[in-house]
Structure formats: structure tokens, C-alpha cells
């Protein structure tokens, strides 16, 4: 411990320094001249900022913070999950890395159904059989190798230290660990719940097995997919009844895909392509909304909520039908984000009344009409956890990265001896056509389970440019609500003139075609507005709050980095 004292003092000094920088956090963006990191956890943001101070770029910082989140935010940060990384280099180049999990080779369409064809409760969500082949380690390592400036070991060092020496649990961290389902798995119960002697706020949480696994990855990143680590992982999963083999791990590949791009009122929007539905649904929504003067209607007025909700409804209708892994079924991306298609959809929107979801009909649009008849939409569950981070470095490189275990703590399985949790991303497939998933989302047979296929995602890491210059870096967890959260933040800034923190703070609302309800956060909507919406035919459902948008804006006049962490959680934007 004494050996680490100088590092600890240094860290403490840095924290105090950055605390000064972020004194106005909550209501106003955190200002910094050169660089910014926003994540759900102060220690991960600090890790990212320190990495850039040490000469790393935005990718080094994102990878360092990503590994740190796997330690300090085990509910969603991960080694055993997957995600998407959107990078825009200062020279304008854009790269998108898909490190989404894949179904194992032994997976099959009916694997979560009983003999009568009914869905076996929780089979795709809890336990070893729910686990898809993890992509996070491959994704982070590849991003770092291709675009990072520092050595992997240096970038991973803070995560290793946090795991080995531990960190003080915040209230939210300590209480999240009390998850009942974690207790079903002995190793998870031992590590995260101290066998029932729950951790309290302020206690130091050490994860020696995880530290060792991180060290092994830092030493030889290939070990996770091709070496002893792969063999230990596959053996543990198979012993637990899961399907993942060493071949599945050896065959895992990160895919670079072309990001989807569109415009919104002259701003350029860049986001995730399939196998995420996020970018396409975001652009489709914004395209529809472009035909309305939202600014004149006002933020969170009944009229602007109505038009936004109707746009969400239509984008989710198309999501259900057309979206899946593009390596298995072609997804008509260009058609779905065509402004002419949005114009046709707009004609179906009543200026004042809700369109019942079951009466919704896609307008004629030749390129889609041929496809549409062959694909029947199916239903999507609630809950879960994912985490997003945004980084801008001093050179102007930017990373938006969303990564997930799907549910909070994923499948709840911790790999014995290796100290990390495994995802339950198999639930993002259409387990049975017509039956909703964790997020209550209906999806089509195009998203059915097949060997080596990636399940459809809603993750929406996004970057917005103004006059070709970096303007916003955005993203959030929240399952299906990710898409509406990111859209609402972009509209907040562009339509309603909010600063990035106000846009993140603004109350959220969501509609996803099925179920036919308008979800609103409990806090922040005017009681005068809600009856106007009910009278317009909406079934309102007010719930607590959701999402955790971790965003950055670049001030077009000064180039200042403006960090906005989400007050709904205990995240932090840290810059210098
Ligand atoms: O990829 C997806 O869309 C989901 N697995 C994300 C889950 C999620 O965001 C849960 N967060 N609250």
C-alpha cells in the first residue's frame, strides 16, 4: 500500500484540481480548453483525462476509460460484453468499430423455447446459456492498436491498479451490487456480495482475479481469444452449461463498418450502422422532424412532444421490421434514411392526434415495398444496463463508445477464477417472433438467432458536426430508449437552443411503436401539458427516469470542450 502512496497523492491532487474545473457540474457544462472525458464514473473519467495528459489521444483515453469501467462499474462496464466505437479523427476521417457479441456456432433459432414452442422464462437472460461470444476485449485492443499512441500496457495500467488496489464504493455502486440475481451464481455472490455480507458505501472494493485477467490481457491481448485465457473461459462456460467453445472465441472478429450519416437542419449526424438500429432510427426520426418548426413550438410543449413521439413511433415501426445483422440479411439503410421516405411518413401524421400503433401503415416507397411483404414484425423487455463514454482530445479527435452486458451485470455469471461478468446479449435476438424482449421491443424474424450472428442493438454512439467541424459527441444506455434519448439531446441543442448540459438534463419521453404508450420521466413535465397529450389520444406512462447520457459539445466560437455528464446518475465530466 505504502508503495502506491505517491501515486495515490498525485491522484488525489488531480481529483481536487479537476473538482475545481467541474464545480458547476449538474446545471452547467464543465468547461475545459483542450480535452474532455464524460463517463458514468469519476474514476473512469479521471483515467481517460490522465491518459491524455500523459500524451495519449482520444482513442487511448477511451480504451483506458473503457477498461476502467470494467472495474469500477461492473453492472455495465465489461470485458465479457460488446459494443460499438465511433471515432472521428481531427482530419475528418470517420471509423466505426463493431465489437458486438456473436451467437456461438451451436446456437439455434429455437434454443430458448420449450417443447411446446413457448419461451422459457429468463433462459436468454440469466445464466451461461444466455451468453454470446464477447467482443469488448477485441474491440478495445483493436481500437488502441490502430489509432492509439500509447502502449496497451500503459493504457491498461490504471484499470489494473483499480482492480488490484481497489476503490471506495459510492452509494450507488454499493447498492447496485445487492442485485438478487447475482446471488444465484456462487462466484458472483462471492466477489460482488462478499457471500451476503454486502459492501457498504465507502468500503474499498478489490478484485484480484480481475486484476490478474487484465494483466494477462495487457501482456498478450491475443490470449483472450486464442490462448490459455480462451481455454479457461470456454471451459468455464461449458461447465456451466453454456455453448461457447474455444473455436467461437478464436473465430471472433471485430468488424469495421461504414457509419451511417445524415443531416439535420444543416448539421451532419454520424452514428451506428446495423447491427445497431440506433443510427438508422435516429436519422429516420430526425428526418421526419425536419419538416416541422419545433423551435416555434417550444421544448416539451404538447405539440412538440406529439410530433416527436409520432416520429419515434414510425422509426420504431421500421426498426421492428427491417433491422438485423447486415451480414445475414441486407438492411435497406439508404432507403430508411432517405428524406423522401421521411416526407411520406410525415403525411401520415395527424397534426394533433396520436396515430394508434396498430393502425400504422408504411407509406408507399418503392425500394421498401418489395422487402416489406416478406418480413412480419415481431415484439422488444425493460431494465438492463449499458454504459456510454465520450472523449475529445486536444487535437480534436473524438470518440463516442457505447458498451454493454445487456442486463445489469449481464447474465449474472462471473467466470470462476477470471473475475469478470458475462453478457446476456442473446436476449437481443428475436427469441420468438411476436414476443417482446427485455426492452419490450418487437423485432422481425430477420433478427432470429443463428450461429455466428450478431443480435440487433439500439446503441447509438453519435457525433454531430457543424459546418464540417466537431460539434457534439453523444450517447447513452437505456435499451430502446437510447435512440429517443440521443434524439432528444440533439433536438435540445439544435432546435431549442439549449446548452449540452441543459439538453442532457431535460426531461425525457419515449415511444417505440409497441407497446402503444407514451413514456415520460416523472420529473420535469408541466402538469398543464400532460392532459393535452391524453386528450390527443396518448396513453401516458410516467416512470422515474432513465438513461445516462455522457456527452461533450465543442463551443463553435472558442473551441472549448463542454462536458455534460448525466445528473440522473453519478457520472462525471472531467477535462483540462
Ligand atoms: O444493444 C442493445 O441495444 C442493448 N443490449 C442495450 C441494453 C441497454 O442499453 C440497457 N441499459 N440500460
XYZ file of C-alpha atoms and ligand atoms in Angstrom:
588
model
C 0.000 0.000 0.000
C 2.798 2.419 1.036
C 4.478 1.771 -2.293
C 1.466 3.300 -4.008
C 1.181 6.295 -1.745
C 2.819 8.835 -4.086
C 0.551 7.735 -6.953
C -2.396 7.982 -4.618
C -1.424 11.508 -3.508
C -0.933 12.525 -7.099
C -4.343 11.153 -7.993
C -5.922 12.940 -5.089
C -4.339 16.225 -6.148
C -5.565 15.691 -9.682
C -9.044 14.927 -8.433
C -9.153 18.111 -6.393
C -7.882 20.022 -9.373
C -10.500 18.579 -11.660
C -13.140 19.104 -8.995
C -12.354 22.821 -9.333
C -12.842 22.542 -13.065
C -16.185 20.890 -12.603
C -17.566 22.915 -9.722
C -20.629 23.948 -11.732
C -21.407 20.381 -12.784
C -25.055 19.483 -12.734
C -26.692 22.548 -14.191
C -23.976 23.821 -16.487
C -21.458 22.081 -18.700
C -17.962 21.510 -17.383
C -15.634 23.818 -19.331
C -12.122 22.904 -20.410
C -9.855 24.388 -23.025
C -8.339 21.261 -24.562
C -9.751 17.883 -23.676
C -12.772 16.268 -22.048
C -13.960 12.835 -20.961
C -17.511 12.094 -19.838
C -18.381 8.735 -18.287
C -20.725 7.341 -15.664
C -17.910 7.063 -13.118
C -15.491 9.718 -11.899
C -12.610 7.234 -11.710
C -13.097 6.196 -15.322
C -13.308 9.809 -16.481
C -10.217 10.608 -14.451
C -8.418 7.671 -16.043
C -9.309 8.962 -19.507
C -8.195 12.509 -18.693
C -4.919 11.288 -17.119
C -4.243 9.167 -20.199
C -4.484 12.247 -22.410
C -2.316 14.292 -20.060
C 0.271 11.545 -20.394
C 0.312 12.095 -24.177
C -2.446 9.711 -25.234
C -5.104 10.662 -27.748
C -8.888 10.230 -27.627
C -8.656 6.535 -28.510
C -6.087 5.846 -25.783
C -8.350 7.699 -23.365
C -11.489 5.842 -24.455
C -9.741 2.470 -24.177
C -8.244 3.337 -20.784
C -11.630 4.537 -19.532
C -13.337 1.513 -21.094
C -11.107 -0.911 -19.190
C -11.520 1.208 -16.032
C -15.308 0.980 -16.352
C -14.989 -2.813 -16.438
C -13.546 -2.462 -12.913
C -15.448 0.410 -11.303
C -18.829 -0.088 -12.995
C -19.338 -3.856 -13.150
C -23.068 -3.524 -13.837
C -22.277 -2.450 -17.401
C -18.569 -1.775 -17.955
C -17.125 -5.031 -19.112
C -14.663 -7.492 -20.533
C -17.412 -10.045 -21.118
C -19.727 -7.935 -23.287
C -19.557 -5.978 -26.513
C -20.128 -2.591 -28.032
C -19.560 -0.016 -30.704
C -16.903 2.644 -31.041
C -17.396 5.659 -33.286
C -14.231 7.643 -33.958
C -13.845 10.897 -35.806
C -10.262 11.923 -36.285
C -9.345 15.589 -36.316
C -8.604 15.263 -40.049
C -12.249 14.378 -40.682
C -11.788 10.613 -41.147
C -14.544 8.555 -39.557
C -14.214 4.964 -38.345
C -16.779 2.696 -36.766
C -15.774 -0.472 -34.930
C -18.377 -3.143 -34.340
C -17.329 -5.364 -31.448
C -20.832 -6.603 -30.815
C -21.122 -10.096 -29.332
C -21.958 -13.014 -31.629
C -24.120 -16.069 -31.179
C -21.980 -19.178 -30.637
C -21.746 -21.674 -33.522
C -24.017 -24.087 -31.635
C -26.819 -21.522 -31.203
C -30.136 -22.155 -32.943
C -33.359 -20.270 -33.576
C -35.457 -22.188 -31.049
C -32.874 -22.555 -28.285
C -34.900 -20.629 -25.691
C -38.243 -22.341 -26.430
C -39.712 -25.341 -24.638
C -41.157 -28.437 -26.315
C -44.451 -26.586 -26.865
C -42.689 -23.685 -28.533
C -43.135 -21.325 -25.576
C -40.374 -19.018 -24.407
C -38.617 -20.451 -21.329
C -38.671 -17.581 -18.835
C -35.262 -15.914 -18.384
C -33.448 -18.563 -20.438
C -31.999 -15.915 -22.755
C -31.275 -13.556 -19.849
C -29.815 -15.386 -16.871
C -27.068 -17.985 -16.721
C -24.472 -19.483 -19.030
C -26.774 -20.244 -21.942
C -27.661 -16.550 -22.311
C -24.069 -15.624 -23.074
C -22.976 -14.543 -26.545
C -19.319 -14.554 -27.627
C -17.811 -11.424 -26.045
C -16.292 -8.734 -28.282
C -15.174 -5.981 -25.889
C -11.580 -7.077 -25.380
C -11.050 -7.488 -29.126
C -12.699 -4.139 -29.825
C -10.783 -2.114 -27.258
C -7.480 -3.726 -28.169
C -8.013 -3.237 -31.890
C -9.019 0.424 -31.490
C -5.935 1.030 -29.384
C -3.631 -0.796 -31.798
C -4.945 1.042 -34.845
C -5.357 4.558 -33.570
C -3.843 4.838 -30.119
C -0.494 6.466 -29.473
C 0.477 4.771 -26.233
C 1.363 1.164 -25.441
C -1.537 -1.084 -24.450
C 0.156 -1.799 -21.140
C 0.265 1.877 -20.274
C -3.359 2.362 -21.246
C -4.494 -0.612 -19.170
C -2.384 0.176 -16.128
C -4.983 2.339 -14.326
C -7.648 -0.367 -14.694
C -5.264 -2.993 -13.351
C -4.416 -0.757 -10.408
C -8.078 -0.016 -9.662
C -8.864 -3.729 -9.678
C -5.832 -4.741 -7.607
C -5.740 -1.920 -5.026
C -9.472 -1.355 -5.034
C -11.518 1.798 -4.912
C -14.024 3.277 -2.499
C -17.563 2.295 -3.419
C -20.038 5.119 -3.838
C -23.568 4.740 -2.531
C -24.925 3.844 -5.961
C -22.167 1.293 -6.624
C -22.562 -0.435 -3.262
C -26.317 -0.712 -3.599
C -26.245 -1.883 -7.197
C -24.143 -4.856 -6.069
C -27.064 -6.134 -3.978
C -28.740 -7.397 -7.139
C -30.663 -10.531 -6.155
C -29.921 -12.476 -9.284
C -26.168 -12.126 -8.758
C -26.581 -14.259 -5.658
C -27.636 -17.215 -7.823
C -24.061 -17.683 -9.026
C -21.514 -18.622 -6.385
C -18.592 -16.733 -7.901
C -20.683 -13.585 -8.454
C -22.018 -13.824 -4.905
C -18.502 -14.235 -3.514
C -16.916 -11.386 -5.459
C -19.662 -8.777 -5.632
C -21.610 -9.580 -2.482
C -18.916 -10.951 -0.178
C -21.132 -14.003 0.212
C -24.022 -11.965 1.572
C -22.022 -9.610 3.779
C -22.880 -6.758 1.419
C -20.470 -3.950 0.690
C -21.321 -0.567 2.169
C -20.728 2.871 0.728
C -17.109 3.940 1.273
C -15.696 0.432 1.591
C -12.743 -0.459 -0.604
C -13.686 -2.968 -3.283
C -10.751 -5.048 -4.561
C -10.948 -7.517 -7.440
C -7.691 -9.512 -7.528
C -8.888 -12.081 -10.096
C -9.986 -9.312 -12.428
C -6.642 -7.522 -11.921
C -4.848 -10.704 -12.933
C -7.021 -11.158 -16.024
C -6.392 -7.545 -17.056
C -2.653 -8.088 -16.580
C -2.786 -11.149 -18.786
C -4.619 -9.179 -21.493
C -2.135 -6.312 -21.242
C 0.708 -8.809 -21.558
C -0.795 -10.637 -24.531
C -4.194 -9.416 -25.783
C -4.464 -12.442 -28.058
C -4.637 -14.702 -25.019
C -8.318 -13.839 -24.536
C -9.323 -15.313 -27.904
C -6.571 -17.773 -28.766
C -4.566 -18.659 -25.666
C -4.843 -20.068 -22.189
C -7.348 -17.386 -21.215
C -9.613 -18.500 -24.080
C -9.352 -22.116 -22.964
C -10.171 -21.250 -19.353
C -13.110 -19.086 -20.434
C -14.595 -21.680 -22.789
C -14.110 -24.479 -20.240
C -15.874 -22.467 -17.522
C -18.781 -21.609 -19.816
C -19.218 -25.189 -20.967
C -19.044 -26.479 -17.438
C -21.872 -24.099 -16.606
C -23.981 -25.439 -19.494
C -23.223 -22.677 -21.997
C -22.450 -23.129 -25.667
C -19.321 -21.052 -26.260
C -16.279 -23.032 -27.378
C -12.615 -22.180 -27.949
C -13.443 -22.125 -31.677
C -16.110 -19.481 -31.076
C -13.543 -17.340 -29.300
C -10.862 -17.972 -31.934
C -13.316 -17.051 -34.698
C -14.494 -13.812 -33.111
C -13.754 -10.823 -35.338
C -14.170 -7.114 -34.838
C -15.737 -5.573 -37.938
C -15.091 -2.092 -39.222
C -18.292 -0.810 -40.779
C -19.284 2.333 -42.522
C -21.021 4.678 -40.067
C -24.443 5.960 -41.103
C -24.556 9.623 -41.987
C -27.312 12.116 -42.492
C -28.150 15.724 -41.877
C -30.478 17.537 -39.526
C -31.235 21.172 -40.291
C -27.808 21.544 -41.898
C -25.867 19.734 -39.159
C -24.194 16.444 -40.074
C -25.128 13.481 -37.934
C -22.886 10.385 -37.842
C -23.907 7.269 -35.931
C -24.051 3.486 -35.626
C -24.995 1.296 -38.623
C -26.555 -2.172 -38.346
C -26.258 -4.447 -36.395
C -27.311 -1.449 -34.361
C -30.665 0.031 -35.214
C -29.544 3.193 -33.387
C -28.126 5.361 -36.155
C -30.804 4.492 -38.695
C -33.710 5.027 -36.280
C -32.112 8.265 -35.064
C -31.759 9.631 -38.591
C -35.203 8.457 -39.638
C -36.703 10.255 -36.625
C -34.751 13.443 -37.294
C -35.632 13.368 -40.998
C -39.335 13.243 -40.168
C -38.960 16.030 -37.604
C -37.094 18.276 -40.010
C -40.421 19.117 -41.646
C -41.711 20.849 -38.512
C -40.715 24.093 -36.862
C -40.035 22.595 -33.451
C -38.303 25.722 -32.261
C -41.508 27.694 -32.665
C -43.489 25.021 -30.807
C -41.108 25.048 -27.840
C -39.270 22.389 -25.875
C -41.623 19.919 -24.143
C -44.793 21.685 -25.337
C -47.625 19.236 -26.013
C -47.316 19.957 -29.737
C -43.588 19.348 -29.998
C -43.858 16.200 -27.860
C -46.690 14.953 -30.093
C -44.731 15.403 -33.331
C -41.585 13.897 -31.851
C -43.461 10.894 -30.494
C -45.137 10.261 -33.834
C -41.715 10.326 -35.485
C -40.347 7.849 -32.921
C -43.368 5.598 -33.479
C -42.687 5.426 -37.214
C -38.937 4.931 -36.891
C -39.503 2.074 -34.374
C -42.128 0.530 -36.661
C -39.465 0.291 -39.365
C -36.864 -0.845 -36.856
C -39.034 -3.792 -35.921
C -39.411 -4.872 -39.482
C -36.121 -4.277 -41.207
C -33.273 -4.294 -38.715
C -30.841 -7.093 -38.001
C -27.259 -8.210 -38.582
C -26.446 -6.959 -42.114
C -24.014 -9.855 -42.590
C -27.066 -12.172 -42.566
C -29.907 -10.128 -44.057
C -29.453 -6.944 -46.045
C -30.844 -3.906 -44.239
C -32.207 -1.151 -46.505
C -30.314 1.598 -44.718
C -30.193 4.115 -47.572
C -33.950 3.866 -48.119
C -34.826 4.153 -44.435
C -32.775 7.318 -44.023
C -33.937 8.845 -47.291
C -35.521 12.266 -46.740
C -38.206 11.455 -49.339
C -39.266 8.455 -47.289
C -39.480 10.684 -44.208
C -41.643 13.131 -46.167
C -44.078 10.281 -46.970
C -44.218 9.263 -43.325
C -44.895 12.876 -42.368
C -48.065 12.858 -44.482
C -49.448 10.163 -42.171
C -49.031 12.271 -39.032
C -52.184 13.957 -37.744
C -51.293 17.471 -36.543
C -52.953 16.963 -33.165
C -53.884 13.336 -32.595
C -51.858 10.224 -31.840
C -51.822 7.516 -34.516
C -52.753 4.225 -32.829
C -49.801 1.866 -33.341
C -51.982 -0.933 -34.657
C -53.334 1.303 -37.421
C -49.907 2.384 -38.615
C -49.206 1.580 -42.263
C -45.965 2.199 -44.033
C -46.433 4.725 -46.846
C -45.642 3.553 -50.351
C -41.948 3.772 -51.016
C -40.833 1.549 -53.822
C -37.472 0.447 -52.557
C -39.001 -0.792 -49.283
C -42.285 -2.121 -50.646
C -40.653 -5.187 -52.193
C -38.979 -6.122 -48.937
C -41.827 -5.322 -46.618
C -44.199 -8.093 -47.553
C -41.687 -10.810 -46.702
C -40.994 -9.764 -43.135
C -43.508 -9.806 -40.368
C -42.621 -7.641 -37.376
C -42.366 -9.292 -34.027
C -42.371 -7.673 -30.270
C -38.998 -5.979 -27.524
C -38.301 -6.116 -22.313
C -37.284 -3.445 -19.855
C -34.409 -2.936 -17.463
C -30.798 -3.555 -18.163
C -27.589 -1.684 -18.178
C -25.106 -0.358 -20.640
C -22.627 2.460 -20.477
C -21.549 5.235 -22.794
C -18.464 7.407 -22.780
C -17.480 10.423 -24.868
C -13.975 11.788 -25.354
C -12.499 14.786 -27.168
C -8.719 15.193 -27.110
C -6.550 18.301 -27.500
C -6.093 17.664 -31.249
C -9.852 17.446 -31.807
C -10.113 13.653 -32.247
C -13.387 12.396 -30.828
C -14.677 9.024 -29.622
C -18.251 8.022 -28.800
C -18.300 4.486 -27.397
C -21.238 2.523 -26.025
C -20.606 -0.857 -24.459
C -22.882 -3.324 -22.741
C -23.525 -6.569 -20.904
C -27.213 -6.038 -21.866
C -28.901 -6.514 -18.468
C -27.343 -5.018 -15.341
C -24.493 -7.453 -14.583
C -25.413 -9.283 -17.824
C -26.156 -12.975 -17.371
C -25.001 -12.552 -13.697
C -22.358 -15.181 -14.361
C -18.811 -14.355 -13.250
C -16.224 -16.584 -14.860
C -14.732 -18.565 -11.964
C -11.119 -17.569 -11.428
C -11.157 -14.827 -14.062
C -13.176 -12.254 -12.139
C -15.360 -10.767 -14.880
C -19.056 -10.942 -15.699
C -20.531 -12.353 -18.899
C -23.205 -10.728 -21.044
C -26.753 -11.895 -21.779
C -26.752 -10.376 -25.222
C -28.543 -13.434 -26.688
C -31.737 -11.757 -25.441
C -31.313 -9.021 -28.059
C -32.217 -11.583 -30.705
C -35.837 -12.274 -31.554
C -36.208 -15.211 -29.200
C -39.642 -15.922 -30.593
C -41.334 -13.888 -33.308
C -44.062 -11.716 -31.796
C -42.768 -11.951 -28.211
C -41.234 -8.829 -26.675
C -37.617 -8.820 -25.482
C -36.132 -7.189 -22.347
C -36.935 -3.731 -23.681
C -40.494 -4.542 -24.744
C -39.317 -4.305 -28.344
C -40.908 -6.267 -31.130
C -38.476 -7.401 -33.786
C -38.680 -9.360 -37.013
C -37.593 -12.851 -37.996
C -34.665 -11.140 -39.682
C -33.254 -10.861 -36.131
C -33.801 -14.544 -35.323
C -30.976 -16.450 -33.617
C -28.467 -18.068 -35.995
C -24.950 -19.360 -35.468
C -22.274 -16.630 -35.512
C -24.832 -13.874 -35.945
C -24.857 -10.536 -34.107
C -28.076 -9.631 -32.263
C -29.759 -6.355 -33.144
C -28.810 -3.452 -30.895
C -30.204 0.003 -30.095
C -26.903 1.511 -29.053
C -26.447 4.929 -30.616
C -22.996 6.425 -30.205
C -23.233 9.628 -32.252
C -21.189 12.581 -33.448
C -22.673 15.805 -34.827
C -20.741 18.252 -36.984
C -21.486 21.893 -37.588
C -20.003 23.256 -40.818
C -17.876 20.107 -41.029
C -16.387 20.797 -37.604
C -16.800 18.678 -34.491
C -19.807 19.914 -32.522
C -21.356 17.166 -30.365
C -20.257 13.738 -29.101
C -23.164 11.773 -27.650
C -24.583 8.513 -26.385
C -26.459 6.806 -23.554
C -27.539 3.440 -22.170
C -31.216 2.578 -21.930
C -32.118 -0.189 -24.382
C -34.710 1.102 -26.815
C -34.777 4.478 -25.038
C -31.185 5.106 -26.136
C -32.491 6.207 -29.517
C -35.064 8.652 -28.156
C -32.595 9.959 -25.552
C -29.953 10.765 -28.157
C -32.566 12.280 -30.491
C -33.972 14.443 -27.677
C -30.500 15.739 -26.795
C -29.672 16.616 -30.400
C -33.040 18.391 -30.723
C -32.421 20.123 -27.404
C -29.276 21.721 -28.734
C -30.252 22.308 -32.369
C -33.965 23.106 -32.114
C -34.348 24.535 -28.669
C -31.004 26.307 -28.250
C -30.160 24.507 -25.004
C -26.570 24.071 -23.960
C -25.352 20.483 -23.843
C -25.942 20.112 -20.104
C -29.468 21.515 -20.306
C -30.172 19.183 -23.222
C -28.919 16.194 -21.207
C -30.913 17.276 -18.145
C -34.173 17.976 -20.000
C -36.966 15.530 -19.135
C -37.124 12.526 -21.426
C -40.003 10.920 -23.248
C -40.140 7.800 -25.368
C -42.364 5.877 -27.732
C -41.366 2.671 -29.529
C -44.465 1.709 -31.561
C -45.187 -1.320 -29.341
C -46.339 -1.074 -26.603
C -48.592 1.766 -27.687
C -47.821 4.113 -24.819
C -46.011 7.381 -24.306
C -43.408 7.033 -21.592
C -42.396 10.180 -19.748
C -39.978 10.740 -16.922
C -41.731 11.605 -13.679
C -39.938 14.882 -13.142
C -39.939 17.958 -15.335
C -43.097 17.873 -17.444
C -45.686 20.541 -16.812
C -48.957 19.267 -15.307
C -50.668 21.521 -17.872
C -49.077 19.594 -20.724
C -49.995 16.046 -19.726
C -53.805 16.359 -20.139
C -53.266 17.885 -23.583
C -51.389 14.732 -24.532
C -54.015 12.416 -23.020
C -56.715 14.283 -24.902
C -54.708 13.779 -28.072
C -55.114 10.029 -27.656
C -51.949 9.085 -25.811
C -51.786 6.569 -23.041
C -49.293 8.172 -20.681
C -46.939 6.163 -18.542
C -44.802 8.183 -16.154
C -41.815 6.409 -14.653
C -38.820 7.562 -12.604
C -36.032 8.380 -15.008
C -33.825 6.563 -17.443
C -30.613 6.691 -19.408
C -27.217 8.068 -18.633
C -26.163 10.419 -21.410
C -22.466 11.194 -21.254
C -21.900 13.944 -23.793
C -19.477 16.613 -24.948
C -20.042 19.754 -27.033
C -17.322 21.804 -28.667
C -18.017 25.531 -28.474
C -18.005 26.661 -32.134
C -16.661 30.110 -31.189
C -13.875 29.218 -28.784
C -13.209 25.523 -29.362
C -13.726 24.939 -25.622
C -14.733 21.397 -24.662
C -18.032 21.390 -22.763
C -18.660 18.203 -20.829
C -22.127 17.106 -19.756
C -22.462 14.101 -17.528
C -25.974 12.975 -16.698
C -27.269 14.186 -13.333
C -29.560 11.154 -13.255
C -26.539 9.094 -12.279
C -23.307 9.812 -10.529
C -21.157 10.269 -13.610
C -18.623 12.949 -14.171
C -17.182 15.013 -16.988
C -13.517 15.808 -16.433
C -11.389 17.999 -18.654
C -8.273 20.091 -18.807
O -27.613 -3.452 -27.522
C -28.665 -3.069 -27.022
O -29.464 -2.357 -27.579
C -28.975 -3.466 -25.604
N -28.284 -4.667 -25.254
C -28.604 -2.315 -24.726
C -29.018 -2.536 -23.308
C -29.116 -1.287 -22.537
O -28.875 -0.217 -23.017
C -29.576 -1.414 -21.155
N -29.396 -0.170 -20.483
N -29.962 0.395 -19.680
